[in-house]
Coordinates of C-alpha atoms and ligand atoms in Angstrom, one line a residue:
M112 CA 13.5 69.3 -163.6
P113 CA 12.2 70.2 -160.1
R114 CA 14.4 69.0 -157.4
S115 CA 11.8 66.8 -156.0
S116 CA 11.5 65.0 -159.5
I117 CA 15.2 64.6 -159.6
A118 CA 15.1 63.0 -156.1
V119 CA 12.3 60.5 -157.2
C120 CA 14.1 59.5 -160.3
L121 CA 17.4 58.9 -158.5
T122 CA 15.3 56.8 -155.9
C123 CA 14.0 54.6 -158.9
V124 CA 17.6 54.0 -159.9
L125 CA 18.8 53.2 -156.3
V126 CA 15.7 51.0 -155.7
T127 CA 16.2 49.0 -158.9
S128 CA 19.9 48.4 -158.4
L129 CA 19.2 47.0 -154.8
T130 CA 16.7 44.5 -155.8
A131 CA 17.7 41.1 -154.5
Q132 CA 15.0 38.9 -156.3
E133 CA 14.8 40.0 -160.0
P134 CA 11.6 40.3 -161.9
T135 CA 10.5 37.0 -163.3
E136 CA 10.5 36.0 -167.0
W137 CA 8.3 33.0 -166.3
P138 CA 4.8 33.1 -167.4
Q139 CA 2.2 33.8 -164.7
H140 CA 1.2 30.7 -162.9
S141 CA 3.7 28.4 -164.9
L142 CA 3.2 24.8 -164.0
T143 CA 6.8 24.1 -165.0
R144 CA 8.3 26.8 -162.7
P145 CA 10.6 25.2 -160.1
K146 CA 8.8 24.6 -156.8
P147 CA 10.4 26.2 -153.8
V148 CA 12.3 23.5 -151.6
L149 CA 11.0 22.5 -148.4
V150 CA 12.3 24.0 -145.3
H151 CA 11.0 22.9 -141.8
P152 CA 10.5 26.0 -139.7
G153 CA 10.2 24.3 -136.4
P154 CA 7.0 24.0 -134.3
A155 CA 4.5 26.6 -133.9
G156 CA 4.8 28.8 -130.8
P157 CA 2.5 31.0 -128.8
P158 CA 1.2 34.3 -130.4
V159 CA 4.0 36.7 -130.9
P160 CA 3.5 39.7 -128.6
A161 CA 2.9 43.0 -130.3
P162 CA 5.6 45.6 -129.9
S163 CA 4.7 48.5 -127.8
D164 CA 4.2 50.9 -130.7
A165 CA 2.1 48.4 -132.8
I166 CA -1.7 48.9 -133.5
V167 CA -3.3 45.6 -132.6
L168 CA -5.8 44.9 -135.3
F169 CA -6.9 41.7 -133.9
D170 CA -6.4 40.4 -130.3
G171 CA -8.5 37.3 -130.3
S172 CA -11.9 38.9 -129.4
S173 CA -12.5 42.5 -130.8
L174 CA -13.3 43.2 -134.4
D175 CA -13.4 47.0 -133.8
A176 CA -10.7 47.5 -136.3
W177 CA -12.5 45.7 -139.1
Q178 CA -15.4 45.9 -141.4
R179 CA -16.9 44.1 -144.4
D180 CA -15.0 44.7 -147.6
R181 CA -17.7 46.3 -149.4
P182 CA -18.1 49.9 -150.4
E183 CA -20.7 50.3 -147.7
G184 CA -18.6 48.5 -145.1
G185 CA -20.8 47.0 -142.5
A186 CA -20.3 44.2 -139.7
V187 CA -17.6 41.5 -140.1
P188 CA -19.3 38.5 -141.5
W189 CA -16.8 36.0 -140.1
R190 CA -17.0 34.2 -136.7
I191 CA -15.0 34.1 -133.7
V192 CA -14.1 30.5 -132.6
G193 CA -12.2 30.5 -129.4
S194 CA -9.6 33.1 -129.8
A195 CA -9.4 32.9 -133.5
L196 CA -11.3 34.7 -136.2
E197 CA -12.7 32.1 -138.7
I198 CA -13.6 32.9 -142.3
V199 CA -17.2 32.0 -143.2
P200 CA -17.0 30.7 -146.7
G201 CA -18.9 32.7 -149.3
S202 CA -19.3 35.6 -146.9
G203 CA -16.8 37.7 -148.7
G204 CA -13.5 39.6 -147.5
I205 CA -12.8 42.0 -144.6
R206 CA -10.7 45.1 -144.5
T207 CA -9.5 47.4 -141.8
K208 CA -11.3 50.6 -141.1
R209 CA -8.1 52.4 -140.9
A210 CA -5.9 53.1 -143.9
F211 CA -2.2 52.1 -144.0
G212 CA 0.8 52.9 -146.4
D213 CA 4.2 51.7 -145.4
V214 CA 4.0 49.1 -142.7
Q215 CA 5.4 46.1 -140.8
L216 CA 2.6 43.7 -140.5
H217 CA 2.2 40.5 -138.6
V218 CA -0.5 38.0 -139.2
E219 CA -0.9 34.5 -137.7
W220 CA -3.2 32.0 -139.6
R221 CA -3.9 28.4 -139.9
S222 CA -5.6 26.2 -142.5
P223 CA -8.5 23.8 -141.8
N224 CA -7.7 20.4 -140.5
P225 CA -8.4 17.9 -141.9
P226 CA -7.7 19.7 -145.2
A227 CA -10.4 19.8 -147.7
G228 CA -9.9 20.5 -151.5
N229 CA -6.8 20.6 -153.6
G230 CA -4.5 23.2 -155.2
Q231 CA -5.9 26.5 -154.8
D232 CA -9.2 25.3 -153.1
R233 CA -7.2 24.1 -150.0
G234 CA -7.0 26.8 -147.4
N235 CA -6.9 29.8 -149.6
S236 CA -7.1 33.3 -148.2
G237 CA -4.8 36.1 -148.5
V238 CA -3.4 39.3 -147.0
Y239 CA -3.8 42.2 -149.2
L240 CA -1.6 45.3 -148.6
M241 CA -3.4 48.5 -149.5
G242 CA -6.1 46.2 -150.9
H243 CA -4.3 45.5 -154.0
Y244 CA -1.0 43.5 -153.3
E245 CA -1.6 40.0 -152.1
V246 CA 0.7 37.8 -149.9
Q247 CA -0.8 34.3 -150.4
V248 CA -2.4 32.4 -147.6
L249 CA -2.7 28.7 -148.7
D250 CA -2.3 25.1 -147.3
S251 CA 0.9 24.4 -149.1
W252 CA 1.6 21.3 -147.0
E253 CA 1.8 18.4 -149.5
N254 CA -0.4 20.4 -151.9
P255 CA 1.4 21.1 -155.1
V256 CA 0.3 24.2 -157.0
Y257 CA 2.0 26.6 -159.4
A258 CA 5.0 28.1 -157.7
D259 CA 3.6 31.7 -157.7
G260 CA 0.5 30.8 -156.1
Q261 CA 1.5 28.9 -153.1
A262 CA 1.8 30.2 -149.5
A263 CA 3.7 33.3 -149.0
A264 CA 3.9 33.8 -152.8
I265 CA 3.3 37.4 -153.9
Y266 CA 0.4 36.1 -156.0
G267 CA 1.1 35.7 -159.6
Q268 CA 4.4 37.4 -159.4
Y269 CA 6.9 35.9 -156.9
P270 CA 7.1 32.3 -155.5
P271 CA 8.6 32.2 -152.1
L272 CA 12.3 31.5 -151.9
V273 CA 11.5 28.3 -150.0
N274 CA 8.4 26.6 -148.8
A275 CA 8.4 27.0 -145.0
S276 CA 4.8 25.7 -144.5
R277 CA 3.5 23.9 -141.4
P278 CA 0.8 21.1 -141.6
P279 CA -2.9 22.2 -141.7
G280 CA -4.2 22.9 -138.3
E281 CA -0.9 24.4 -137.1
W282 CA -0.6 28.1 -136.6
Q283 CA 1.7 29.9 -139.1
S284 CA 2.8 33.4 -139.5
H285 CA 3.4 36.1 -142.2
D286 CA 5.6 39.0 -141.4
I287 CA 5.6 41.6 -144.0
I288 CA 7.5 44.7 -144.6
F289 CA 5.8 46.6 -147.2
R290 CA 6.7 49.8 -149.0
R291 CA 3.9 51.4 -150.9
P292 CA 4.3 52.6 -154.5
I293 CA 4.8 56.2 -155.2
F294 CA 3.1 58.0 -157.9
S295 CA 4.0 61.3 -159.5
A296 CA 1.5 64.1 -159.6
D297 CA 0.4 63.2 -163.1
G298 CA -0.5 59.6 -161.9
R299 CA 2.4 57.7 -163.4
L300 CA 4.4 55.2 -161.4
A301 CA 7.6 56.7 -159.9
V302 CA 8.6 54.0 -157.5
P303 CA 7.1 50.4 -157.5
A304 CA 5.9 48.8 -154.4
R305 CA 8.4 46.4 -152.7
M306 CA 7.9 43.7 -150.1
T307 CA 10.0 41.5 -147.7
V308 CA 8.2 38.5 -146.2
L309 CA 9.0 36.0 -143.5
H310 CA 6.8 33.0 -143.4
N311 CA 7.1 31.3 -140.1
G312 CA 10.3 33.2 -139.3
V313 CA 11.9 32.1 -142.5
L314 CA 12.9 34.6 -145.2
V315 CA 10.8 34.0 -148.3
Q316 CA 10.7 37.3 -150.1
E317 CA 13.5 39.6 -150.1
D318 CA 13.0 43.3 -151.1
V319 CA 11.0 42.3 -154.3
L320 CA 9.7 45.0 -156.5
L321 CA 6.0 44.4 -157.3
L322 CA 5.1 44.4 -161.0
G323 CA 1.7 45.8 -160.2
P324 CA -1.4 44.8 -158.3
T325 CA -1.6 41.1 -157.8
S326 CA -4.3 39.3 -159.9
H327 CA -5.2 35.9 -161.4
M328 CA -4.2 35.1 -165.0
V329 CA -3.3 38.7 -165.9
R330 CA -0.6 41.1 -165.0
E331 CA -2.4 44.2 -164.0
P332 CA -0.6 47.5 -164.5
Y333 CA -0.1 50.0 -161.6
V334 CA -3.0 52.5 -161.4
A335 CA -2.4 55.6 -159.3
H336 CA -4.0 55.3 -155.8
E337 CA -4.0 56.9 -152.4
D338 CA -0.9 56.9 -150.2
A339 CA -2.9 55.0 -147.6
L340 CA -5.5 52.3 -147.9
P341 CA -7.0 49.6 -145.8
I342 CA -5.4 46.1 -145.4
M343 CA -7.8 43.5 -146.7
L344 CA -8.1 39.8 -145.7
Q345 CA -9.5 37.6 -148.5
E346 CA -12.4 35.1 -148.4
H347 CA -11.8 32.3 -150.9
G348 CA -14.1 29.6 -149.9
S349 CA -12.1 28.1 -147.1
A350 CA -12.6 28.4 -143.3
V351 CA -9.1 29.7 -142.7
Q352 CA -8.5 31.0 -139.2
Y353 CA -6.6 34.2 -138.1
R354 CA -5.3 35.2 -134.7
N355 CA -2.9 37.9 -133.4
I356 CA -2.7 40.6 -136.0
W357 CA -0.8 43.7 -135.6
V358 CA 0.8 46.4 -137.6
R359 CA 3.4 49.0 -137.2
P360 CA 3.0 51.9 -139.7
L361 CA 6.4 53.1 -141.1
A362 CA 7.4 56.4 -142.1
T363 CA 7.9 56.7 -145.8
P364 CA 11.6 57.7 -146.5
S365 CA 12.1 61.0 -148.0
P366 CA 13.9 60.7 -151.4
S367 CA 17.2 62.6 -151.2
I368 CA 20.0 63.5 -153.4
P369 CA 23.7 64.1 -152.5
E370 CA 24.5 67.6 -151.6
S371 CA 26.7 69.4 -154.1
P372 CA 30.4 69.6 -152.9
Ligands
MG571 MG1 -5.4 33.9 -151.8

């Protein structure tokens, strides 16, 4: 076995052994799965300043980093309201022009107030890493839904550890540390994607191993893809607003094996 293959396999073992949240045995979208307990995160503050090495994706005015999420791209079909970017329901999602792999991503969002709709129809949007792996955006304030579909869930896979939602109309944040999946040369999964997420500064996903791309009512298997792909924001029929989005690309750690004595 080539040295690089040995290194990847050892990385798989290491990754698996270090997982804090175990993969679920609950059926997807189970209504009886325990709901995360409520944690009040404290009041919303001003926008969190971007670190000096961050790439600012949305600063309240410029949409230069974004395009329509269609094969041909095109102008962003959402609208600027004040210093926020508001989804136009029915217009489709948007994606970054630039592609990313491993990242630290900061996103601020808020649900429409007064709220409209119930369950998944109330303030639904989503942050898709690499266009495939969704961290849920939803109005989860007094809005019961299946646990793996509420705000800050890794949709259809992992409920958040707690429900740290603020009421509709208040700014909230997702801070996401994402490690992309690694595929071997023959297209097989070598290392699954993993994520840590803070919702309003509260830890809600701790180094979870993603089971594959996120999807509704079905667990999709991994399919080999590029090492870098755009970040996508979902349009799901609700006028959710975004502000202050920035990203720090992270170097992908090199797999290593111990030196022989
Ligand atoms: Mg969504």
